[in-house]
PDB file of C-alpha atoms and ligand atoms in Angstrom:
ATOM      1  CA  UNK F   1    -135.787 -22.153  15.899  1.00  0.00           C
ATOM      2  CA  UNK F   2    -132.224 -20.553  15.756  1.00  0.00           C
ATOM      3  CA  UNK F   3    -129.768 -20.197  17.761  1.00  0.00           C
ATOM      4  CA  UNK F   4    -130.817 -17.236  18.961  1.00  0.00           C
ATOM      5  CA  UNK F   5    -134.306 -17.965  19.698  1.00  0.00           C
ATOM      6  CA  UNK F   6    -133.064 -21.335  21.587  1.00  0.00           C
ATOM      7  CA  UNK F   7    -130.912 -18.936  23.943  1.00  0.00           C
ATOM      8  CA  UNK F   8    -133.881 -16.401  24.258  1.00  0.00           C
ATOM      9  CA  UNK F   9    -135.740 -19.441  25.766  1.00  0.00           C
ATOM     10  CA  UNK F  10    -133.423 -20.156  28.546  1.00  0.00           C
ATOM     11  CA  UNK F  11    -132.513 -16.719  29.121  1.00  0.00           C
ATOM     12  CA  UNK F  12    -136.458 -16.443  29.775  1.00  0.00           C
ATOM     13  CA  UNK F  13    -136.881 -19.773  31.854  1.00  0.00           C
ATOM     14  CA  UNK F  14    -133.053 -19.658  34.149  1.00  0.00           C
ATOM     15  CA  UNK F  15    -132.976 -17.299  37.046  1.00  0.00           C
ATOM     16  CA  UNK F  16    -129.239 -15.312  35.740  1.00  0.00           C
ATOM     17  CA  UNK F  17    -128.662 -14.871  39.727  1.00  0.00           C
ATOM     18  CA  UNK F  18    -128.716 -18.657  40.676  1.00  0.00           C
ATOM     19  CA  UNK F  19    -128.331 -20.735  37.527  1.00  0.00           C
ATOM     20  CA  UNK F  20    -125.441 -19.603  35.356  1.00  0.00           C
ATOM     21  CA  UNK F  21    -126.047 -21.622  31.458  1.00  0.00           C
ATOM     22  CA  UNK F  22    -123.278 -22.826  30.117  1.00  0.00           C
ATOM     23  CA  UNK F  23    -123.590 -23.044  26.242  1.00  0.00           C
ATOM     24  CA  UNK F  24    -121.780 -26.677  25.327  1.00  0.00           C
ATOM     25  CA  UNK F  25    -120.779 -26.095  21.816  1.00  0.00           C
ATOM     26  CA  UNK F  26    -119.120 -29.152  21.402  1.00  0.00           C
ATOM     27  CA  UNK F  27    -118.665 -30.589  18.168  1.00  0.00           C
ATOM     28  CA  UNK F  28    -120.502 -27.481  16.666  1.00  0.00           C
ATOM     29  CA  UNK F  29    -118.418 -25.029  14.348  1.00  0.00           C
ATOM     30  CA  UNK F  30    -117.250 -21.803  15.605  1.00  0.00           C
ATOM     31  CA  UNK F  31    -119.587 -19.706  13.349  1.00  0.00           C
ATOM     32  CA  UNK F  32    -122.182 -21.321  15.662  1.00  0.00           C
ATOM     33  CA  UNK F  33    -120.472 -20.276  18.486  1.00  0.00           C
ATOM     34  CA  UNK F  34    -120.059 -16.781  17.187  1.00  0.00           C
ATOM     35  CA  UNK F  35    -124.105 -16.940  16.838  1.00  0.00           C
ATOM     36  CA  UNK F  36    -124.590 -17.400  19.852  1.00  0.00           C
ATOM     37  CA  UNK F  37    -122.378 -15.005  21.013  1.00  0.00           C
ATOM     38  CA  UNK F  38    -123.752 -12.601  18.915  1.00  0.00           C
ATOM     39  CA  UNK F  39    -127.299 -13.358  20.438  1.00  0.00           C
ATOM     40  CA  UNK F  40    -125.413 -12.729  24.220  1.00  0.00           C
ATOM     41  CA  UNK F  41    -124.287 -15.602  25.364  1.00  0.00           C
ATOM     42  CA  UNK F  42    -120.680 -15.421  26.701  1.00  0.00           C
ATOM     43  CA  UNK F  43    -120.012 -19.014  28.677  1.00  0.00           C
ATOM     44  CA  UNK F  44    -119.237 -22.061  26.388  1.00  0.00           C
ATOM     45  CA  UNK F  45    -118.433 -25.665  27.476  1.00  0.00           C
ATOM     46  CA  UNK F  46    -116.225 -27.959  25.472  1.00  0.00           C
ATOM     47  CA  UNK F  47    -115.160 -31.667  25.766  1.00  0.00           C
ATOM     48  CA  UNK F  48    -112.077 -31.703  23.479  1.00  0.00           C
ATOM     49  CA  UNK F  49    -108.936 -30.294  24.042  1.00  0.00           C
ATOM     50  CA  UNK F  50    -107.449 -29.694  20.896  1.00  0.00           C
ATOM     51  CA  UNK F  51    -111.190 -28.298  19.141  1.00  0.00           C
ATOM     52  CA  UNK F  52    -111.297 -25.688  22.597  1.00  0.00           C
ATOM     53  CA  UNK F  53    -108.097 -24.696  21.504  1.00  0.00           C
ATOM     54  CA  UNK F  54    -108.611 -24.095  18.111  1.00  0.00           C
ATOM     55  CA  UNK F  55    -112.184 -22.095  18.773  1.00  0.00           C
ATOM     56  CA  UNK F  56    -110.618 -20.019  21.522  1.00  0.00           C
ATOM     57  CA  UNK F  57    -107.911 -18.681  19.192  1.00  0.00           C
ATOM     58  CA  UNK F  58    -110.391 -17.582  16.435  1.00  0.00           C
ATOM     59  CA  UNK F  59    -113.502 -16.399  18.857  1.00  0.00           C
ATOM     60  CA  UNK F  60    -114.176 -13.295  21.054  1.00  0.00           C
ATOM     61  CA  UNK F  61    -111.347 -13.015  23.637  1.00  0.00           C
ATOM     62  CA  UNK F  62    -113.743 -11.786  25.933  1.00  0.00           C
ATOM     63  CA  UNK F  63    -115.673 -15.575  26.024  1.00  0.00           C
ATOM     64  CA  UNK F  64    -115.556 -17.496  29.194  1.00  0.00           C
ATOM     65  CA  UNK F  65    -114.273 -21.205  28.113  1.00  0.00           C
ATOM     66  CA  UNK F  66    -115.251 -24.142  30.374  1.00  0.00           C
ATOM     67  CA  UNK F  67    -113.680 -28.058  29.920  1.00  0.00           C
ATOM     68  CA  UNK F  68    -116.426 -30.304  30.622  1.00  0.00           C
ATOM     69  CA  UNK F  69    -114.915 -33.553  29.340  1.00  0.00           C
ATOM     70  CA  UNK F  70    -112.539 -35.795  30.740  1.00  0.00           C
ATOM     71  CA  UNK F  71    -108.827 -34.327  30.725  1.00  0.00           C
ATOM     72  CA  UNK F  72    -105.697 -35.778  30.284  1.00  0.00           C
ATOM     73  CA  UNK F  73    -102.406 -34.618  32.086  1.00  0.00           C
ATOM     74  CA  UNK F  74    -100.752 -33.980  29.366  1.00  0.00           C
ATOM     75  CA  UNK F  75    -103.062 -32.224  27.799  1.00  0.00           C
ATOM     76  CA  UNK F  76    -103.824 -29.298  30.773  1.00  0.00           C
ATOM     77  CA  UNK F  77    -100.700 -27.170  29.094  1.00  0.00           C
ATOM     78  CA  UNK F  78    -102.588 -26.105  26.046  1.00  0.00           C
ATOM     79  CA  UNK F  79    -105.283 -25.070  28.158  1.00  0.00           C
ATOM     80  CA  UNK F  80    -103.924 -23.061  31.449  1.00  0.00           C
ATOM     81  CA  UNK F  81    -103.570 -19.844  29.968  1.00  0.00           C
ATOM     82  CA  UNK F  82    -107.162 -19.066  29.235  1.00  0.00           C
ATOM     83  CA  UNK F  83    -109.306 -21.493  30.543  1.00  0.00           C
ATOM     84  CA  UNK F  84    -111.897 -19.913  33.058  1.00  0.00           C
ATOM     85  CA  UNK F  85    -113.121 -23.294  34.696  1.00  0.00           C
ATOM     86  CA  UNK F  86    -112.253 -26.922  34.334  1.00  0.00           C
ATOM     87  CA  UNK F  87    -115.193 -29.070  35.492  1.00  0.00           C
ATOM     88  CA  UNK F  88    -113.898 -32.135  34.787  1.00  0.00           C
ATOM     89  CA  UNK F  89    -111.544 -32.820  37.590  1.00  0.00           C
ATOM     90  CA  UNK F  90    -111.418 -36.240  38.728  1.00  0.00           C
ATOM     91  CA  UNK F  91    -107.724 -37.306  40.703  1.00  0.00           C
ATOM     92  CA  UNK F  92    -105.586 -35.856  42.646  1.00  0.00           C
ATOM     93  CA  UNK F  93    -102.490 -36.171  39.943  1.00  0.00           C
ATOM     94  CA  UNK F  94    -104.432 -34.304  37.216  1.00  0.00           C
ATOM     95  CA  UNK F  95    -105.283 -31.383  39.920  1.00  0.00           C
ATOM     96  CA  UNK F  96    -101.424 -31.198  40.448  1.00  0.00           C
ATOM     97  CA  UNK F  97    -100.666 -31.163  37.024  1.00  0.00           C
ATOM     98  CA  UNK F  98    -103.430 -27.750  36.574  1.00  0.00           C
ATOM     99  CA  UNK F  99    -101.944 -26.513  39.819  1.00  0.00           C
ATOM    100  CA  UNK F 100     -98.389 -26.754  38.248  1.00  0.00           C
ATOM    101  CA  UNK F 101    -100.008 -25.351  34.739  1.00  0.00           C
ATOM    102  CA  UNK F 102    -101.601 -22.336  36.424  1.00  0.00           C
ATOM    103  CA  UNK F 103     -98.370 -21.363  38.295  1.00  0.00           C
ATOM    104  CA  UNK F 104     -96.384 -21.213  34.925  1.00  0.00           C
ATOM    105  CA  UNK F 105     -98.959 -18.753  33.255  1.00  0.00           C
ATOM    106  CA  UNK F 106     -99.593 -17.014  36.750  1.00  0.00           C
ATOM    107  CA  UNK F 107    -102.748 -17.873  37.988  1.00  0.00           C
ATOM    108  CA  UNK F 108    -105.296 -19.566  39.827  1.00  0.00           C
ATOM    109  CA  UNK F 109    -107.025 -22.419  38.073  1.00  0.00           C
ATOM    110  CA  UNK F 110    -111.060 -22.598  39.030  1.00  0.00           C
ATOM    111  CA  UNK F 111    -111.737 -26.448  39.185  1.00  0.00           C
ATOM    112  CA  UNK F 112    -115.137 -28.790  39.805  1.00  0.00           C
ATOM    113  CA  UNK F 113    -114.514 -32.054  41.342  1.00  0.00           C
ATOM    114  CA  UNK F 114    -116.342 -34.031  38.821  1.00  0.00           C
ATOM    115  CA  UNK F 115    -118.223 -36.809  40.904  1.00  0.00           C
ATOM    116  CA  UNK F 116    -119.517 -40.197  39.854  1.00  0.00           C
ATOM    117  CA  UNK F 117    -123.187 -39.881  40.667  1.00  0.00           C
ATOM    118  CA  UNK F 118    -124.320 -42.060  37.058  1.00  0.00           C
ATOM    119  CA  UNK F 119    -125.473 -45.911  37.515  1.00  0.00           C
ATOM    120  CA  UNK F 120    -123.176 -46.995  34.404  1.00  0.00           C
ATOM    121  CA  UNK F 121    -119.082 -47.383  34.541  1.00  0.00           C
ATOM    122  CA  UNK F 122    -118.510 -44.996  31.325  1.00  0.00           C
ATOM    123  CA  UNK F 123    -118.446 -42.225  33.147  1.00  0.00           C
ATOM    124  CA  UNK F 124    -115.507 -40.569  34.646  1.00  0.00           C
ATOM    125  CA  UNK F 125    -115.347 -39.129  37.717  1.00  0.00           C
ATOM    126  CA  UNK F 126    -114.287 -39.279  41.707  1.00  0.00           C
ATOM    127  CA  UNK F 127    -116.760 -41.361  44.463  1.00  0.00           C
ATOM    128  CA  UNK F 128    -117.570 -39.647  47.324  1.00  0.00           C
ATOM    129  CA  UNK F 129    -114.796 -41.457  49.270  1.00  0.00           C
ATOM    130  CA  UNK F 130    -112.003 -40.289  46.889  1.00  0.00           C
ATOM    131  CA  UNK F 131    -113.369 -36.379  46.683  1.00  0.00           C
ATOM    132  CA  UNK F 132    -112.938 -36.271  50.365  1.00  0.00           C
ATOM    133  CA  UNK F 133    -109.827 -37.983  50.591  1.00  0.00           C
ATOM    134  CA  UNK F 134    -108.348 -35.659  47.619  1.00  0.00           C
ATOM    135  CA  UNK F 135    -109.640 -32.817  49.694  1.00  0.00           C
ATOM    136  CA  UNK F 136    -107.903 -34.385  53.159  1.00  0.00           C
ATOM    137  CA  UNK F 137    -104.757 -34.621  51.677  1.00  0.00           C
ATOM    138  CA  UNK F 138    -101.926 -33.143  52.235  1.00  0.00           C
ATOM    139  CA  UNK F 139    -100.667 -32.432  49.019  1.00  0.00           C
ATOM    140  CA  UNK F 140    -104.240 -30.628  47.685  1.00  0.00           C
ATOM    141  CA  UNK F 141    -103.235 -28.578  51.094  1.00  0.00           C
ATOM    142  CA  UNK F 142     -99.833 -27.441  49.547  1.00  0.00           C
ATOM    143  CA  UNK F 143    -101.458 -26.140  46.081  1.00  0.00           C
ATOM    144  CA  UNK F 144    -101.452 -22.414  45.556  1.00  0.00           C
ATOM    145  CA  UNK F 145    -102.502 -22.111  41.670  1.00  0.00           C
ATOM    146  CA  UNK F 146    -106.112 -23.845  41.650  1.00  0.00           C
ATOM    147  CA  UNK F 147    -109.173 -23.503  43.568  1.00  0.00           C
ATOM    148  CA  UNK F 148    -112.026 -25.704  43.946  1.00  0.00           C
ATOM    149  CA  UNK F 149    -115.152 -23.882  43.634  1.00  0.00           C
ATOM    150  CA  UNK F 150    -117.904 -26.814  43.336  1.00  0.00           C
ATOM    151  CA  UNK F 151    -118.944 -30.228  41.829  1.00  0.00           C
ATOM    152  CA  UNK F 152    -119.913 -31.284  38.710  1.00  0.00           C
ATOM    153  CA  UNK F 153    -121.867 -34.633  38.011  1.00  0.00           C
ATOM    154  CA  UNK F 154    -123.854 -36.379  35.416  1.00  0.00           C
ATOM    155  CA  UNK F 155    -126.593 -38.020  35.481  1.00  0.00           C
ATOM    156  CA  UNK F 156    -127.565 -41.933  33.778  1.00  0.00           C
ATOM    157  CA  UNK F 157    -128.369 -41.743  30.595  1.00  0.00           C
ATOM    158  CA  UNK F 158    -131.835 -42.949  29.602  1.00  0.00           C
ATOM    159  CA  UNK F 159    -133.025 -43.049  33.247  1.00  0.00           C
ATOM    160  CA  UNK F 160    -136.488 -42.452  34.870  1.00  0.00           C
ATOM    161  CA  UNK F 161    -137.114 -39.590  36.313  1.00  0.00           C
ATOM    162  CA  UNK F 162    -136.871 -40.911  39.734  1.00  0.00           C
ATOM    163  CA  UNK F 163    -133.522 -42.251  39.220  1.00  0.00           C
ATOM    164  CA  UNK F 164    -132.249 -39.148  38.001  1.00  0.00           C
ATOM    165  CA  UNK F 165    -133.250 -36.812  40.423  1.00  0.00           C
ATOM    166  CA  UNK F 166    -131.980 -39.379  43.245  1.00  0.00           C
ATOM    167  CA  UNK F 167    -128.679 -38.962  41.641  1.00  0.00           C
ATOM    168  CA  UNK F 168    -128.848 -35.009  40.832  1.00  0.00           C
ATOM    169  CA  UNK F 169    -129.680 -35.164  45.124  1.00  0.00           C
ATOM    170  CA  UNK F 170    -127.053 -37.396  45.916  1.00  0.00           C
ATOM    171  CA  UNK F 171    -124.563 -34.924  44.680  1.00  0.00           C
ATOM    172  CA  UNK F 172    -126.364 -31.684  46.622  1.00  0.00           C
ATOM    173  CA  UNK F 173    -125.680 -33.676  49.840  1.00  0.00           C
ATOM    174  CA  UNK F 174    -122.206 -34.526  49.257  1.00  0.00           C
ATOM    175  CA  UNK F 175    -121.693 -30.494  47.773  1.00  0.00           C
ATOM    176  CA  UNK F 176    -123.221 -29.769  51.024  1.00  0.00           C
ATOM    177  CA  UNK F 177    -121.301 -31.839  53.495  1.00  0.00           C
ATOM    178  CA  UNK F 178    -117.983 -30.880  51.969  1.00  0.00           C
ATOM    179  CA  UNK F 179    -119.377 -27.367  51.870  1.00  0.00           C
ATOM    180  CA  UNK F 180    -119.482 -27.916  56.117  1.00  0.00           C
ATOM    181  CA  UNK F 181    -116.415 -29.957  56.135  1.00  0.00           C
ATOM    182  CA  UNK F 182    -114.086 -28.068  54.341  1.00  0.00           C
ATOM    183  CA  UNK F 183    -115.217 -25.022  52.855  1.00  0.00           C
ATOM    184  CA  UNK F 184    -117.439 -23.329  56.086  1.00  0.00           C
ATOM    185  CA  UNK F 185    -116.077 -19.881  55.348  1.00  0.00           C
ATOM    186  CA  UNK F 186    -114.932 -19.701  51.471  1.00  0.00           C
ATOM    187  CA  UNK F 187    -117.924 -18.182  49.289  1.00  0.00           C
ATOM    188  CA  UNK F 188    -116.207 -19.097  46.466  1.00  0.00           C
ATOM    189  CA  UNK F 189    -117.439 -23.213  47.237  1.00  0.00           C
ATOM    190  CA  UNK F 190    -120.662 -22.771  45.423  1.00  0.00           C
ATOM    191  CA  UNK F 191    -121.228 -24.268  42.352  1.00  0.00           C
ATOM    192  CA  UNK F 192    -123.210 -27.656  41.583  1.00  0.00           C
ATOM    193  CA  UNK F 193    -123.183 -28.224  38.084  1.00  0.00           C
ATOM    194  CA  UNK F 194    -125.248 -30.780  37.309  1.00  0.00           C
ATOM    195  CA  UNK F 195    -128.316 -30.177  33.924  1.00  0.00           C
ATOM    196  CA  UNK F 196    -128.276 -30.865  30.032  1.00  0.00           C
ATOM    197  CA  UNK F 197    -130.830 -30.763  27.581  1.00  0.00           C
ATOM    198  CA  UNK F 198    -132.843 -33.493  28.707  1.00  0.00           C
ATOM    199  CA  UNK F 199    -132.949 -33.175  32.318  1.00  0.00           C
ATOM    200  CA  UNK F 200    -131.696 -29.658  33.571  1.00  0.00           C
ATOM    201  CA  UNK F 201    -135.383 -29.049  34.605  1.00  0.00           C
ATOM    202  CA  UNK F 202    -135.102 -32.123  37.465  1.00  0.00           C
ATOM    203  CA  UNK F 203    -131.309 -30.256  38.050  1.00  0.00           C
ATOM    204  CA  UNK F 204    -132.617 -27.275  39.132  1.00  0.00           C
ATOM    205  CA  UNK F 205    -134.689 -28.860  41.616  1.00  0.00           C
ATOM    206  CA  UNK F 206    -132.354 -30.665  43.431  1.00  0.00           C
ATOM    207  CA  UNK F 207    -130.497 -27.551  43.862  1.00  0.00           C
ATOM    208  CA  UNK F 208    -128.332 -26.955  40.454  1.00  0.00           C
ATOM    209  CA  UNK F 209    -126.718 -23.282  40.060  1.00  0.00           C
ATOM    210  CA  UNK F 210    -124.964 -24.276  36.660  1.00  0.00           C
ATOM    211  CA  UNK F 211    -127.005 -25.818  33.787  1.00  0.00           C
ATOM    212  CA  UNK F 212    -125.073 -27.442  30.684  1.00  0.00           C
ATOM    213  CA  UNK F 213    -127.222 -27.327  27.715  1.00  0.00           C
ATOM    214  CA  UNK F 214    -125.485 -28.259  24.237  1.00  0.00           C
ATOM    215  CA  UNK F 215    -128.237 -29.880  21.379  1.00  0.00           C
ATOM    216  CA  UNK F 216    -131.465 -28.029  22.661  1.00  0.00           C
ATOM    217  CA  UNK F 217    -129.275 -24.696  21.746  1.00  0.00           C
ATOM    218  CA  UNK F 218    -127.467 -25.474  18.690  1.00  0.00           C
ATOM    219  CA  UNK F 219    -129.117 -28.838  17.390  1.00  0.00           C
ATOM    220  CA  UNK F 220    -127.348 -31.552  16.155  1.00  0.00           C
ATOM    221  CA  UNK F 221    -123.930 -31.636  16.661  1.00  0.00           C
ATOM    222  CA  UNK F 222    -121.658 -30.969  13.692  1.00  0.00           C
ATOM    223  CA  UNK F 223    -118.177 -31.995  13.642  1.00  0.00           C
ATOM    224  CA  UNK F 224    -118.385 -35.823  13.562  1.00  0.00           C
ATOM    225  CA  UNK F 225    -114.514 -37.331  14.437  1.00  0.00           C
ATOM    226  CA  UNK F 226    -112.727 -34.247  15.857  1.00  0.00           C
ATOM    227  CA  UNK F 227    -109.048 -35.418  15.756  1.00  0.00           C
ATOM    228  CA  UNK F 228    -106.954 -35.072  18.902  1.00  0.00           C
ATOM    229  CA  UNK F 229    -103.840 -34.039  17.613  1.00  0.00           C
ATOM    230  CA  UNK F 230    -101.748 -32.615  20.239  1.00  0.00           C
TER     231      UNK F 230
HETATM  232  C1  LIG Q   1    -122.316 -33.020  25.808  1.00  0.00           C
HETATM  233  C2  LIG Q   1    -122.363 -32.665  27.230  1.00  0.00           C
HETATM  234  C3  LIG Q   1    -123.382 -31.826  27.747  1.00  0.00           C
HETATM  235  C4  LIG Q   1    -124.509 -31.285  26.897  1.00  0.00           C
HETATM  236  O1  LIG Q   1    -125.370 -32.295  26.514  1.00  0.00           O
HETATM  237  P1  LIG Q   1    -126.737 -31.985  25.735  1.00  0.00           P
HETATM  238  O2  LIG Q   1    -127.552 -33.201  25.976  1.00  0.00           O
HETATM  239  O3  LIG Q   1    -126.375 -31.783  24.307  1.00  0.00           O
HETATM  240  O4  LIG Q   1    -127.347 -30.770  26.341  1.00  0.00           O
HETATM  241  C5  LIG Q   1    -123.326 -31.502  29.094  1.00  0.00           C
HETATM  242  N1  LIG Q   1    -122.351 -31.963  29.910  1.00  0.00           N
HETATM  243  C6  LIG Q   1    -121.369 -32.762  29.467  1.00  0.00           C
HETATM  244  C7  LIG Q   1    -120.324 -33.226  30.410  1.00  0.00           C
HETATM  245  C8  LIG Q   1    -121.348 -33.143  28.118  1.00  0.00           C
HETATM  246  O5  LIG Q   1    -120.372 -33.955  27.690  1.00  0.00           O
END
């Protein structure tokens, strides 16, 4: 199936009004991207810094980039002037550092908490403790240039099904009780990304409203040791 056909598929199965897709097109080359584009598709997620970079310069302007992998501080610069959502934020220093980013280009950074939900210590990503102590404190009180407008989590790898949906529900509730707890009246708290190719199904179950599918759309990824060069 191509690219095209893959998207058709999702397009067919997602509701567009309560499950956005995010096309992760990491490690694939931009003529992929541009395929997919092509075929409609206008939201892409990438890990890398340097490899967003260098697709967002040659691709549509008009495509809505997303950072799903883990970000380093020095690293948010090359970023803040186009990026539509970073969902990989996981401390209160790298949120300063977009904050500070996003006021030197002008604008207000949207931002997932990324939250540890996984049963395995490679993953990055807040505990329910630290999200609401970020969101307690005083300095995430003084930021102007960001916004928080979810959470993002990911699942165990390899897990049963059980497991994985426990984990996809653990992070509803805690979206939910900082949803009561902090963001009562702001309708722009509502995004749970949690879904990729092997599990989004279990995702949308437990309440999901942002899926992020990368090898069931464009196969095998491509680009093997993407240097990190900035
Ligand atoms: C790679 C990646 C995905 C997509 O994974 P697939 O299994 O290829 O769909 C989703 N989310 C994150 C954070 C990723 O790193």
């Amino acid at each position: 199936m191509s690219i095209a056909d893959n998207l058709l598929k999702y397009k067919s199965e997602l509701d567009p009004i309560s499950v956005k897709l995010i096309a992760v097109s990491k490690y694939q080359e931009a003529d992929a991207v541009l395929e997919a584009y092509n075929a409609g598709q206008r939201v892409f997620g990438e890990n890398i810094v340097q490899e967003l970079v260098d697709k967002q310069a040659k691709l549509p302007q008009d495509i809505e980039w997303h950072l799903i992998g883990h970000l380093q501080t020095n690293k948010v610069k090359y970023i803040a002037p186009f990026i539509s959502l970073i969902q990989s934020v996981d401390s209160l220093k790298l949120l300063a550092e977009i904050n500070k980013q996003a006021a030197k280009n002008k604008r207000i950074i949207d931002c997932l908490l990324q939250i540890y939900i996984a049963d395995e210590d490679t993953k990055f990503g807040l505990g329910f403790d630290e999200a609401v102590e970020l969101l307690r404190s005083d300095e995430f009180a003084a930021m102007q240039n960001v916004r928080i407008v979810g959470v993002m989590g990911i699942a165990s790898n390899n897990a049963l099904e059980k497991q994985t949906k426990d984990e996809f529900n653990e992070l509803k509730v805690l979206f939910d009780g900082i949803k009561v707890s902090f963001f009562r009246k702001a309708d722009y708290f509502k995004e749970v990304s949690m879904g990729m190719s092997g599990d989004y199904k279990l995702a949308i179950e437990e309440g999901s409203t942002m899926v992020r599918i990368g090898s069931s759309i464009f196969g095998k990824r491509k680009i093997k040791h993407y240097k990190e060069e900035l």
